[in-house]
Coordinates of C-alpha atoms in Angstrom, one line a residue:
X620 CA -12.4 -19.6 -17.8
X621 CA -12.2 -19.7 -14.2
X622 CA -8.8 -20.1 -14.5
X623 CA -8.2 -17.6 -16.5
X624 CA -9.9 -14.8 -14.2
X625 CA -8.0 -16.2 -11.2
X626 CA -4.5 -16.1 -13.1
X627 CA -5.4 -12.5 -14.0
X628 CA -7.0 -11.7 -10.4
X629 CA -3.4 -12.6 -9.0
X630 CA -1.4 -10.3 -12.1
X631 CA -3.7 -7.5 -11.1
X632 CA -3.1 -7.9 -7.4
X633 CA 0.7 -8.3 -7.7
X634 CA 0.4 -4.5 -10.3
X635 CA -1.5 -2.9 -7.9
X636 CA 1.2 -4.2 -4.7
X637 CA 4.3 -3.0 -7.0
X638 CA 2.4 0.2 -7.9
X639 CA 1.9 1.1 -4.2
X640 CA 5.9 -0.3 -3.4
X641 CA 6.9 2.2 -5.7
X642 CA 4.7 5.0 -4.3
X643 CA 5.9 4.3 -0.8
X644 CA 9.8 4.3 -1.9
X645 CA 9.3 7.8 -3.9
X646 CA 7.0 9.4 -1.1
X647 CA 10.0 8.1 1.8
X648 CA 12.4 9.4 -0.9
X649 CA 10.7 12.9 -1.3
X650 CA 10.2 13.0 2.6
X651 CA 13.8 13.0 3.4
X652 CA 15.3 14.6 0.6
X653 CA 14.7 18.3 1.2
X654 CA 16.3 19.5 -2.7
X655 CA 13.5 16.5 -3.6
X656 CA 10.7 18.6 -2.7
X657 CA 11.9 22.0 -3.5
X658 CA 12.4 20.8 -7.1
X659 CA 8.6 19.1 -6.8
X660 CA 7.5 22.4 -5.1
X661 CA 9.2 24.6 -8.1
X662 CA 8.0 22.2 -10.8
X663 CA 4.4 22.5 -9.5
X664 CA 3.7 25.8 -9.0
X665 CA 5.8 26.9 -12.0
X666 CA 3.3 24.4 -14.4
X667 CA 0.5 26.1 -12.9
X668 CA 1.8 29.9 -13.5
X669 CA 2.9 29.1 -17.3
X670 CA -0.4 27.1 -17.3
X671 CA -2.0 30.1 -16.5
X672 CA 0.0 32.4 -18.8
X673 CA 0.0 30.4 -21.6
X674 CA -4.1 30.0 -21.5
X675 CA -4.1 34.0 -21.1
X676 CA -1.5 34.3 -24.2
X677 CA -3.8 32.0 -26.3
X678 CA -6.8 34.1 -25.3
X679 CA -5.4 37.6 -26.3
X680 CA -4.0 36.2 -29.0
X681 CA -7.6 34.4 -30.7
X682 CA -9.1 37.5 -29.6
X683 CA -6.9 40.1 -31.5
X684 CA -6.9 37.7 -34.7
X685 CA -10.6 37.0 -35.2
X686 CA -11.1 41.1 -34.4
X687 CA -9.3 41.7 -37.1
X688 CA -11.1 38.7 -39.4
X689 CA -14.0 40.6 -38.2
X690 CA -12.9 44.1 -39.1
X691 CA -11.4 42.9 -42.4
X692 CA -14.7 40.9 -42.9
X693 CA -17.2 43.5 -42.4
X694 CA -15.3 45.7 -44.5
X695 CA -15.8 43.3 -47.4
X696 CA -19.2 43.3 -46.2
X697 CA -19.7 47.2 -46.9
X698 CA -18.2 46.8 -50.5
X699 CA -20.4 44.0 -51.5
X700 CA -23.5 45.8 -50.2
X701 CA -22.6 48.9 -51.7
X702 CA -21.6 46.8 -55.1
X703 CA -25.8 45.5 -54.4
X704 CA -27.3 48.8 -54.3
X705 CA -25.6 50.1 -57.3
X706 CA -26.6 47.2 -59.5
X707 CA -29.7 46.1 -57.9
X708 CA -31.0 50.1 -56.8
X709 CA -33.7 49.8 -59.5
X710 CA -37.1 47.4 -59.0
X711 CA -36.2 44.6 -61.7
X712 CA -39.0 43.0 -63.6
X713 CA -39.7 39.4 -61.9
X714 CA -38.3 38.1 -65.8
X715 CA -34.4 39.8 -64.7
X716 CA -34.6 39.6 -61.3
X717 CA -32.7 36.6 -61.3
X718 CA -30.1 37.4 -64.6
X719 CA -29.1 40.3 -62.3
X720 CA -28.7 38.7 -58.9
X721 CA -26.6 36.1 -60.9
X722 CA -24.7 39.0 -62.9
X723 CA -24.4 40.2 -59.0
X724 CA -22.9 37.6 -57.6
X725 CA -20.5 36.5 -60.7
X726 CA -19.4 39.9 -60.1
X727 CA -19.1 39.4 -55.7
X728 CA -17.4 35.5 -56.2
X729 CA -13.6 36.7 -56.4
X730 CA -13.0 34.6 -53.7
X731 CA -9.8 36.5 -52.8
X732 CA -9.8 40.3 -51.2
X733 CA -8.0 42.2 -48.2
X734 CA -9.8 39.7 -45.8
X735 CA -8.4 36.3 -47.4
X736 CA -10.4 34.1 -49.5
X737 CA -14.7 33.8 -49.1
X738 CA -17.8 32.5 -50.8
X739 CA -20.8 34.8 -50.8
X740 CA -24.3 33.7 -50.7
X741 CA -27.1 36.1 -51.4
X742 CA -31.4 36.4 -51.6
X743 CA -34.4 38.3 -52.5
X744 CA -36.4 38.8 -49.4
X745 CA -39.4 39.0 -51.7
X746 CA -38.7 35.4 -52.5
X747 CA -39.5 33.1 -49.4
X748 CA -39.6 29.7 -51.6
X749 CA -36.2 30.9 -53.4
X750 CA -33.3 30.7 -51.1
X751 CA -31.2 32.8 -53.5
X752 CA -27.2 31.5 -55.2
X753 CA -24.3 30.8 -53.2
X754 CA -20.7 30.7 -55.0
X755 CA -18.4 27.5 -55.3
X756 CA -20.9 24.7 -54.0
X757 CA -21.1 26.5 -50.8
X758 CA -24.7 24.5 -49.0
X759 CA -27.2 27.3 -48.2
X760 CA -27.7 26.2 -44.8
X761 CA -24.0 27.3 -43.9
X762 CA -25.7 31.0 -43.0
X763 CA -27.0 30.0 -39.6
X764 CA -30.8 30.8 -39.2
X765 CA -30.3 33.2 -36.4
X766 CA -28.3 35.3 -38.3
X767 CA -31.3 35.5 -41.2
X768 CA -33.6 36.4 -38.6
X769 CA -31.3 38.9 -37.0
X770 CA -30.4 40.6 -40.3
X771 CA -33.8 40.8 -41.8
X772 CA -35.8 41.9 -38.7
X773 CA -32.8 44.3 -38.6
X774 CA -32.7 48.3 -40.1
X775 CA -31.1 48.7 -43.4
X776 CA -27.5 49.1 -42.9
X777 CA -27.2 46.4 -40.2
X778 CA -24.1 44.4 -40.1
X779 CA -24.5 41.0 -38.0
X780 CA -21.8 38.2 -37.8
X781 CA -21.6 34.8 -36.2
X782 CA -19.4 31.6 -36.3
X783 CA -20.3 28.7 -37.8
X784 CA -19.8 26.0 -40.0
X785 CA -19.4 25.9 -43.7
X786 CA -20.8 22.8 -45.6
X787 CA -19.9 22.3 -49.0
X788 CA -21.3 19.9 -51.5
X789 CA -18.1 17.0 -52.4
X790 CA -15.8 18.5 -49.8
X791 CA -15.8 18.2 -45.8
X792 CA -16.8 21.2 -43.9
X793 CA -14.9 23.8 -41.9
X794 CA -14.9 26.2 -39.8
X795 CA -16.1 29.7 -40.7
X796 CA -17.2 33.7 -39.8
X797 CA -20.1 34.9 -41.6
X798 CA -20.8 38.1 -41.9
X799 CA -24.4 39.3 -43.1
X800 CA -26.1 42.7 -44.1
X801 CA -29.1 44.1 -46.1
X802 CA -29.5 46.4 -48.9
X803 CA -33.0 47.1 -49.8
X804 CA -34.5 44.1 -50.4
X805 CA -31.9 41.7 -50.9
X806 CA -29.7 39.9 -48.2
X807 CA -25.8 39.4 -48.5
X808 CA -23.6 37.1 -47.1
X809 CA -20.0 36.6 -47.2
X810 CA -18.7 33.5 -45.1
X811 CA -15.3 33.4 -44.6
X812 CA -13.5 29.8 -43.9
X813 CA -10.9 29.8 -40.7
X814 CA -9.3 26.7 -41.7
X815 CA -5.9 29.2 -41.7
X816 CA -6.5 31.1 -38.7
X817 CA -7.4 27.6 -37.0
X818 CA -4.1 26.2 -37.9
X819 CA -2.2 29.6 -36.9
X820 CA -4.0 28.9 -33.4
X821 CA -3.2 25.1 -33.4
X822 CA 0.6 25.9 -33.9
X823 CA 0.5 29.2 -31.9
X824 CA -0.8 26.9 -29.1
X825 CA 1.9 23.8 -29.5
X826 CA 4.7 26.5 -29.5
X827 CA 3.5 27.8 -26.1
X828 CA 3.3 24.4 -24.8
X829 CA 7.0 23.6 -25.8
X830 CA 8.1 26.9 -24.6
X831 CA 6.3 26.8 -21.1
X832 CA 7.4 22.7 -20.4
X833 CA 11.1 23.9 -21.4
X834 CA 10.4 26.8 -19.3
X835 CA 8.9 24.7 -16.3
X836 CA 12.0 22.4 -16.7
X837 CA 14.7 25.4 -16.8
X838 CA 13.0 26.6 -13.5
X839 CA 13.3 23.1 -11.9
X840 CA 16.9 22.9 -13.1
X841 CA 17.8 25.8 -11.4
X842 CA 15.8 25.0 -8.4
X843 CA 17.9 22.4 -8.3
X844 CA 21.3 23.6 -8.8
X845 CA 20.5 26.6 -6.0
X846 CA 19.1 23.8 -3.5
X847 CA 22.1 21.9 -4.0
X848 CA 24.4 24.8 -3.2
X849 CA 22.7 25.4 0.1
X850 CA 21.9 21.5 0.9
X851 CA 25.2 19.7 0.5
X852 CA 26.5 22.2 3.4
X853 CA 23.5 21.3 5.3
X854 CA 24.0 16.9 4.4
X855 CA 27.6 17.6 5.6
X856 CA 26.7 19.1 9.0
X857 CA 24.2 16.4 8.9
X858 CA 26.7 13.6 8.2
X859 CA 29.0 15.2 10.5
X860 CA 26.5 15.2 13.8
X861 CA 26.0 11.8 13.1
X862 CA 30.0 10.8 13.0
X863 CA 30.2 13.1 16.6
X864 CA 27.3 11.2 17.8
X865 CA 29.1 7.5 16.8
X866 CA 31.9 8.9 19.1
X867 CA 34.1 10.2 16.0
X868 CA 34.9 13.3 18.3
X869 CA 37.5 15.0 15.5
X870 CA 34.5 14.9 12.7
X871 CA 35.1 18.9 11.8
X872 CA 33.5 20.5 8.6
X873 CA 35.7 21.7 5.5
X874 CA 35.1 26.2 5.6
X875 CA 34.4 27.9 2.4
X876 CA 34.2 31.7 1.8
X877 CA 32.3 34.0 4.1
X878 CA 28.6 33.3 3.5
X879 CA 26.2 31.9 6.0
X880 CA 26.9 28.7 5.0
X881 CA 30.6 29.1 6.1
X882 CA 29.7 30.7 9.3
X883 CA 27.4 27.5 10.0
X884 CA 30.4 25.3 9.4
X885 CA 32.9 27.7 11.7
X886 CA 29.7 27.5 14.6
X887 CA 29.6 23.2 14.0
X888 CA 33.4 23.2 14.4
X889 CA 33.3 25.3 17.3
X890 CA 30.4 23.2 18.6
X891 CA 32.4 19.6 17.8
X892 CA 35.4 21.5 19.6
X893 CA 33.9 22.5 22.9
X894 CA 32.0 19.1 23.1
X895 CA 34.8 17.3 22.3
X896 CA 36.5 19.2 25.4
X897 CA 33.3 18.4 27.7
X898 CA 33.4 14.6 26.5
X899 CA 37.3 14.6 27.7
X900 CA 36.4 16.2 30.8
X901 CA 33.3 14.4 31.8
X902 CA 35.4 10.6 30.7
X903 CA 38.6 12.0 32.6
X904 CA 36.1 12.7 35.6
X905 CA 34.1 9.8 35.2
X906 CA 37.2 7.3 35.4
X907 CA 38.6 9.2 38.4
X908 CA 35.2 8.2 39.7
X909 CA 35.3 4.7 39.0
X910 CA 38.7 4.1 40.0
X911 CA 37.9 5.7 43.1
X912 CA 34.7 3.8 43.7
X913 CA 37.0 0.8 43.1
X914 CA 39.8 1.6 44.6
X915 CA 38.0 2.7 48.3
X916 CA 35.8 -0.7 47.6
X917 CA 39.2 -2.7 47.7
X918 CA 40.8 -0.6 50.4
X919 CA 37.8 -1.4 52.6
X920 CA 37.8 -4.6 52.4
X921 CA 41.2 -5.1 54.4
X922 CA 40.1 -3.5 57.8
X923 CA 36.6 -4.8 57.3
X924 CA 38.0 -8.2 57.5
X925 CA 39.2 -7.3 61.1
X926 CA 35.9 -5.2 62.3
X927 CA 34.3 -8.4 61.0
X928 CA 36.8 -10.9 63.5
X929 CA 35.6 -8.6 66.1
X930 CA 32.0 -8.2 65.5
X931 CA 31.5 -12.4 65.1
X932 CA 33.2 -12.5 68.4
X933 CA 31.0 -10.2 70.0
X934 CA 27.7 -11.1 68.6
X935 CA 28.8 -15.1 69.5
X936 CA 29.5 -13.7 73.6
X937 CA 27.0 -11.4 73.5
X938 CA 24.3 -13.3 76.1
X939 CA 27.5 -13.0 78.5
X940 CA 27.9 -9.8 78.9
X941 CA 26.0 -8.2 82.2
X942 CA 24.9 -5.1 80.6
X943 CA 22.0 -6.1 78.0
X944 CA 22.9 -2.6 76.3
X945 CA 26.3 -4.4 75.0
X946 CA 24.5 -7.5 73.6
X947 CA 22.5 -5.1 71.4
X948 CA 24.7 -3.4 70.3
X949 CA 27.1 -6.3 69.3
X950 CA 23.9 -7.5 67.6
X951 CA 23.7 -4.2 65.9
X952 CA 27.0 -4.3 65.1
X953 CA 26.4 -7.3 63.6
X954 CA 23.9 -6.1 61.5
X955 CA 25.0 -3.2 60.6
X956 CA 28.4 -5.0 59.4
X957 CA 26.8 -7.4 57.1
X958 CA 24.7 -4.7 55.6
X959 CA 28.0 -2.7 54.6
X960 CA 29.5 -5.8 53.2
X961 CA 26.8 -6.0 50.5
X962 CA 27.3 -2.1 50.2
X963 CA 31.0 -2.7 49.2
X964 CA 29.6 -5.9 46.7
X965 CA 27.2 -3.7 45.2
X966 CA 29.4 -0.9 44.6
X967 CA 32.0 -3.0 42.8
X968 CA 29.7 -4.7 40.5
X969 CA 28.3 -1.2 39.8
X970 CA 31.6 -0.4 39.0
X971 CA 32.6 -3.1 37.1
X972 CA 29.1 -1.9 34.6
X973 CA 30.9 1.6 34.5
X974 CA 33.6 0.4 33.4
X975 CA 32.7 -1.5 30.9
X976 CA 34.7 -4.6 32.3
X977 CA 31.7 -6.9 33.0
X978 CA 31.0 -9.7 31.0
X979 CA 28.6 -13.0 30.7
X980 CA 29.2 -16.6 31.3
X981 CA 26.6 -17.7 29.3
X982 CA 25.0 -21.3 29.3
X983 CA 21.4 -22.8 28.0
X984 CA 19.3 -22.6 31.0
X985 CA 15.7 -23.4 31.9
X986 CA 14.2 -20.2 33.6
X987 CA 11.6 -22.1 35.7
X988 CA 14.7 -23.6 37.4
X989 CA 16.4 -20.2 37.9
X990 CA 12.7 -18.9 39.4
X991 CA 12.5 -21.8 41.6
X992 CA 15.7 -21.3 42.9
X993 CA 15.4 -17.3 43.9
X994 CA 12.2 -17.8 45.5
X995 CA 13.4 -20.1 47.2
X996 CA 16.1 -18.2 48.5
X997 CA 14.0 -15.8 49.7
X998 CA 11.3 -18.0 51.0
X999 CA 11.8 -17.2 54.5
X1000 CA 11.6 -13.4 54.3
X1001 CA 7.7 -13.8 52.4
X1002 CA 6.9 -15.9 55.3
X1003 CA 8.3 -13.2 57.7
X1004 CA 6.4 -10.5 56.0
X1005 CA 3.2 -12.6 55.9
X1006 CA 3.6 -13.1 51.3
X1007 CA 3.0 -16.1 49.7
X1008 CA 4.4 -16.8 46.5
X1009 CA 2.4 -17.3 43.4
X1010 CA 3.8 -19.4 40.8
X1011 CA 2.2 -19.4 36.9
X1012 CA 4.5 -21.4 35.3
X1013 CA 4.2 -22.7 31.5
X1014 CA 4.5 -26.9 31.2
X1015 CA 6.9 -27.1 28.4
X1016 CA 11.0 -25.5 29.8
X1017 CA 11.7 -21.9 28.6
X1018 CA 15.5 -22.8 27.7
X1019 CA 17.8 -19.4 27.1
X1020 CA 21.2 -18.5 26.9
X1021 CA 21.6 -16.6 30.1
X1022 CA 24.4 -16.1 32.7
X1023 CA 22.7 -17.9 35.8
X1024 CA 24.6 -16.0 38.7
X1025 CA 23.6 -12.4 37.1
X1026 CA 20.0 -13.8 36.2
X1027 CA 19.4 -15.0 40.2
X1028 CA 20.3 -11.8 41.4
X1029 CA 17.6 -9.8 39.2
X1030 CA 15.3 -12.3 40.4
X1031 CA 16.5 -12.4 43.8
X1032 CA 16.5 -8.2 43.6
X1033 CA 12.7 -7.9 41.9
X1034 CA 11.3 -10.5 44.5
X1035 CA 13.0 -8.9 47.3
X1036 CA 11.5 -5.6 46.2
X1037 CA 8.0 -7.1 46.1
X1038 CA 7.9 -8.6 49.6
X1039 CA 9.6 -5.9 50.9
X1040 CA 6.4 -3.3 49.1
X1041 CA 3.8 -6.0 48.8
X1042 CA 2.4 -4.9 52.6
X1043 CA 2.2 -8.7 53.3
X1044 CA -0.3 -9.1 49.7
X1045 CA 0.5 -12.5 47.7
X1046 CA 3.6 -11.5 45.0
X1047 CA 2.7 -13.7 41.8
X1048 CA 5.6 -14.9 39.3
X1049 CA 4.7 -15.9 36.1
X1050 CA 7.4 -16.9 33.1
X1051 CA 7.0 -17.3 29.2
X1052 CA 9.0 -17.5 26.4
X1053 CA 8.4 -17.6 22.6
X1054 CA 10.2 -17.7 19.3
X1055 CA 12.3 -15.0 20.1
X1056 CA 12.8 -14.4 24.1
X1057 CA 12.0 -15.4 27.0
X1058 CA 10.5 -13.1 30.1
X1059 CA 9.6 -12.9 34.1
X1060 CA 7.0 -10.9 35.6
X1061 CA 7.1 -10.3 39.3
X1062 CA 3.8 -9.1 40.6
X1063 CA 3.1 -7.3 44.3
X1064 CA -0.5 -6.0 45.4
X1065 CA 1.7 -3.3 47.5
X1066 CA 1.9 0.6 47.1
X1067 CA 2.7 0.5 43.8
X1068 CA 4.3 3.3 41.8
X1069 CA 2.9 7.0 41.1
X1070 CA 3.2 8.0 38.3
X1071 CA 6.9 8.7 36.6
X1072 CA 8.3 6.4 39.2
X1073 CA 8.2 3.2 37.0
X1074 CA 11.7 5.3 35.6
X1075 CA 13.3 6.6 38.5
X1076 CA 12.8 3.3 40.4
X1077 CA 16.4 2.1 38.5
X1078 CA 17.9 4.8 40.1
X1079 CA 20.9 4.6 42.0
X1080 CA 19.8 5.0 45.8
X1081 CA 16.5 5.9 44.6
X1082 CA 13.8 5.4 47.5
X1083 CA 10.2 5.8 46.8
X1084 CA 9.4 6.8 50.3
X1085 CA 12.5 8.3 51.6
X1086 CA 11.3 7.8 55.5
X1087 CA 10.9 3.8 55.2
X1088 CA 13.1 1.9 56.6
X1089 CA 15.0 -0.9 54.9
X1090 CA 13.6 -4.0 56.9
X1091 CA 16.1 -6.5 54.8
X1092 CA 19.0 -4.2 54.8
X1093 CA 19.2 -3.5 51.2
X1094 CA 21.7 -1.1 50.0
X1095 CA 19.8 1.1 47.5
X1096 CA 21.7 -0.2 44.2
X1097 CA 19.7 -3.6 44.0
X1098 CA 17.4 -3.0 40.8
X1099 CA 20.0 -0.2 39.4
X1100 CA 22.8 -3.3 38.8
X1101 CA 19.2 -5.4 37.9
X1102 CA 18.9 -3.2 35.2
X1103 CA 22.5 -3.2 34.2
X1104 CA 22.9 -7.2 34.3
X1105 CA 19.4 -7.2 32.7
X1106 CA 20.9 -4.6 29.4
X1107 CA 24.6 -6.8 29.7
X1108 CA 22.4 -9.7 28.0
X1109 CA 20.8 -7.3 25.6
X1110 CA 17.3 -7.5 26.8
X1111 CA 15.1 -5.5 29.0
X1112 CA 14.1 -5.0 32.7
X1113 CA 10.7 -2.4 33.1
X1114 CA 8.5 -1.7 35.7
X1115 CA 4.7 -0.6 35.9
X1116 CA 3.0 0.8 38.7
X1117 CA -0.2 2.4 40.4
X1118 CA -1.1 4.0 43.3
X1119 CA -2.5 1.2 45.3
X1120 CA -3.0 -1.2 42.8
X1121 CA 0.7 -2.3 43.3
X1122 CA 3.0 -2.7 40.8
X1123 CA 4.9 -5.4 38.1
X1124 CA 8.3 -6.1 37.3
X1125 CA 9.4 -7.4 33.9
X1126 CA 12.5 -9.1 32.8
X1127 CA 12.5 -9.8 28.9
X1128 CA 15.8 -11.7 27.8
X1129 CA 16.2 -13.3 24.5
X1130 CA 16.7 -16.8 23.7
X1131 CA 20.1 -16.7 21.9
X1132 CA 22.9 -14.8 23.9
X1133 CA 23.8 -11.9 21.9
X1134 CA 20.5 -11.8 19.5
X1135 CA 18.6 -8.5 19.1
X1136 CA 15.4 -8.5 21.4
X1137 CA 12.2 -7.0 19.2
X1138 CA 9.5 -8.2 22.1
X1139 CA 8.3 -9.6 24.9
X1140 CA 5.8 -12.7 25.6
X1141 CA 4.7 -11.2 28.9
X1142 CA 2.8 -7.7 28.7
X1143 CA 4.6 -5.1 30.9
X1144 CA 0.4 -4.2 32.4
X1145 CA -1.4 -7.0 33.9
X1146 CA -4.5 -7.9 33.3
X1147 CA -6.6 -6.2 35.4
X1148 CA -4.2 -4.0 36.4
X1149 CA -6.9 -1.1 37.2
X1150 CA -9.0 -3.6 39.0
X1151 CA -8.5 -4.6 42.6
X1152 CA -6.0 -7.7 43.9
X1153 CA -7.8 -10.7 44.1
X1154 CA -7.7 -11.0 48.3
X1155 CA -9.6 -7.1 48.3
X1156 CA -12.1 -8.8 45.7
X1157 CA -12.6 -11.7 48.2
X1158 CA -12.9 -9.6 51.3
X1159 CA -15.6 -6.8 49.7
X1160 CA -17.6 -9.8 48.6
X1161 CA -17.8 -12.1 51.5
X1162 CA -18.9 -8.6 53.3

């Protein structure tokens, strides 16, 4: 038994998750499909408006058929009465009384007449235990007793009707109007059966229903058709932004007639034109700009070489000149030289992004190794700057496909950056790695970032402060060719940042070269990132 319920538990859970499958799919489907939900919307309200007719149709039409059963009726009602009075106008003896109400009624039980077929049912007021003849096995208790009370409390010459139900003895009952009156002292009743009118009403009602669902479906066929016409222009322009946006530059719409429709195709082929003309511009421009970064980058290199001869040989004499003036300068010469050297690096690897000519060397790498290796290259600037480097490093290797010359110089870049804005605070470097990717957070207790900055800060020769001074002689391009080396192995380089609180840098590559990145291990906001660093904490409570 248990069984049982758990076999049917599990066919009842897997109906109810195909049930909601299929609502998802259609409500996704009527979300994007704009003809979709104007058909729905048409369908809808159209139902409701031939719902609505059809209910007041059905009305007006049982109220004009059983007025005129009631008009018809109470006619037959006046002719039977007036049939009453002129047989039963004189006081019978008690011995006829009933030979003439019989003679009466044989005379009243046609059962046909301008109102449709009828049974009649009539009584001697005077007779309270005698509940008078009805025609064709017609029950006495089909005349309601309201309607007794109402026609013999009324005048003579009242006429009172009511609907009800007509029992029969050996047949089912139906449905009914009865009609009632008095003359003198006798009570007369014609009930008339509906079964007819019922079935004219039944029918009447089916044929409305058919009419107003192929109605409903005639609107929504239409709906569609006129959607259709002004949609498929609208899926074309649609299919033909996303073509110009995939680069397909000569996507143009096909121009029919002169409606709006065809002036919206003429405006999206002028619009593809004139874009077309700005993309050829700005990529004609744009290479002019490269080649010229490149080519200047290369032609500098060949009188740099000689300014360089010079420059070692006057920073290596410099203590030997008399004037002290000359030995700083050669030293700022010096300087000033091997800061423009990493100028003309930087700008032809940011070249070498532009143009799309930069590629990976990839090889399986463990990136504890690669962050041992960049702090220790720059080890000795921390120790200038008063830093001291934090390692958090997991125990088992955090192995990636990763080029390791473009990898060192993010990490050499981000831990440069903190030292340089850590205001002498520890910088902590922490590494994870799951599943999918691998990542590197590079934490400073510095400035930090205001807000918007966590963007801009990949800018090329982007300076937070613009009146700081570049201690280590960086060249502003740094975490702008991070970020490209970082997007080169498809995976991310972000930064967060408060006012004071410092900020974190966060490389996230992925494991297998190539391989879509859908996360990181490391969060991008440390913990505690509101709180203060852990040295401030110290300080505060050993005051």
């Amino acid at each position: 038994m248990n069984r049982v319920k758990r076999v049917a538990r599990r066919g009842l859970g897997t109906g109810r998750r195909v049930l909601r499958g299929v609502v998802r799919r259609a409500y996704a489907r009527w979300r994007r499909s704009i003809q979709l939900r104007v058909v729905t919307s048409t369908l809808f309200i159209s139902a409701i408006v031939v719902a609505i007719l059809g209910l007041f149709l059905m009305q007006q039409i049982t109220t004009a058929l059983m007025d005129g059963k009631i008009k018809a009726a109470q006619l037959q009602l006046n002719e039977g009465l007036g049939a009453v009075e002129r047989d039963l106008g004189s006081p019978p003896s008690s011995a006829d009384a009933d030979r003439r109400l019989e003679r009466v009624l044989n005379g009243l039980k046609s059962r046909s007449g301008p109102s449709g077929l009828y049974e009649v049912y009539i009584r001697d007021v005077r007779e309270p235990y005698f509940d008078g003849f009805a025609t064709n096995e017609l029950r006495q208790e089909s005349v309601p007793q309201r309607l007794r009370d109402e026609v013999a409390k009324g005048p003579p010459g009242t006429r009172n009707h009511t609907f009800g139900r007509l029992s029969y003895i050996g047949r089912p009952s139906e449905p009914g109007l009865i009609v009632g009156g008095k003359a003198g002292q006798y009570e007369l009743y014609y009930l008339f059966p509906l079964s007819e009118e019922q079935s004219t009403l039944t029918i009447t009602g089916r044929s409305l229903a058919a009419v107003g669902a192929v109605l409903v479906l005639l609107l929504a066929a239409i709906a569609s058709l006129v959607t259709r016409q002004v949609v498929i222009p609208v899926r074309l322009a649609a299919q033909g932004a996303q073509r110009l946006a995939a680069g397909r530059l000569e996507e143009r719409m096909r121009v029919r007639g002169e409606d709006d429709l065809a002036r919206l195709a003429r405006s999206f082929n002028e619009m593809a034109a004139n874009l077309q003309d700005k993309i050829v511009e700005l990529e004609d421009l744009s290479q002019v700009q490269r080649q010229f970064v490149s080519d200047v980058s290369h032609e500098l290199r060949t009188p740099l070489t000689t300014i360089r001869i010079a420059a070692d040989m006057l920073y290596e004499y410099r203590d030997t000149f008399s004037d002290p003036a000359v030995g700083r300068s050669a030293e700022l010469l010096q300087s000033q030289l091997e800061r423009f050297e990493s100028l003309l690096a930087d700008l032809l690897e940011i070249s070498r992004h532009d143009a799309g000519a930069a590629t990976l060397d990839a090889e399986s790498l463990d990136m504890r190794d690669l962050v041992l290796r960049a702090v220790g290259d720059i080890q000795g600037l921390a120790e200038r700057k008063g830093s001291k480097v934090v390692f958090q490093l997991p125990g088992e290797p955090c192995m990636a496909e990763v080029d390791r010359r473009r990898v060192e110089r993010i990490l050499r870049n981000l831990l440069v950056n903190a030292v340089e804005h850590g205001e002498g605070e520890d910088i902590v470097v922490s590494v994870g790695a799951d599943r999918d990717a691998v990542a590197v957070t590079v934490r400073d207790h510095g400035v930090g970032l205001k807000p918007g900055e966590s963007q801009m800060v990949f800018d090329r020769f982007w300076r937070a402060d613009p009146a700081r001074a570049r201690t280590t002689g960086g060249t502003g391009l740094g975490l702008s060719i991070s970020r490209e080396d970082a997007q080169l192995h498809g995976g991310w380089l972000q930064a967060w940042g408060e006012p004071g609180q410092g900020s974190q840098f966060r490389l996230s590559l992925p494991r297998v070269a190539g391989a879509e990145l859908r996360g990181s291990p490391l969060p991008l906001v440390p913990p505690g990132g509101d709180s203060p660093p852990p040295l401030f904490a110290e300080l505060e409570a050993g005051e």
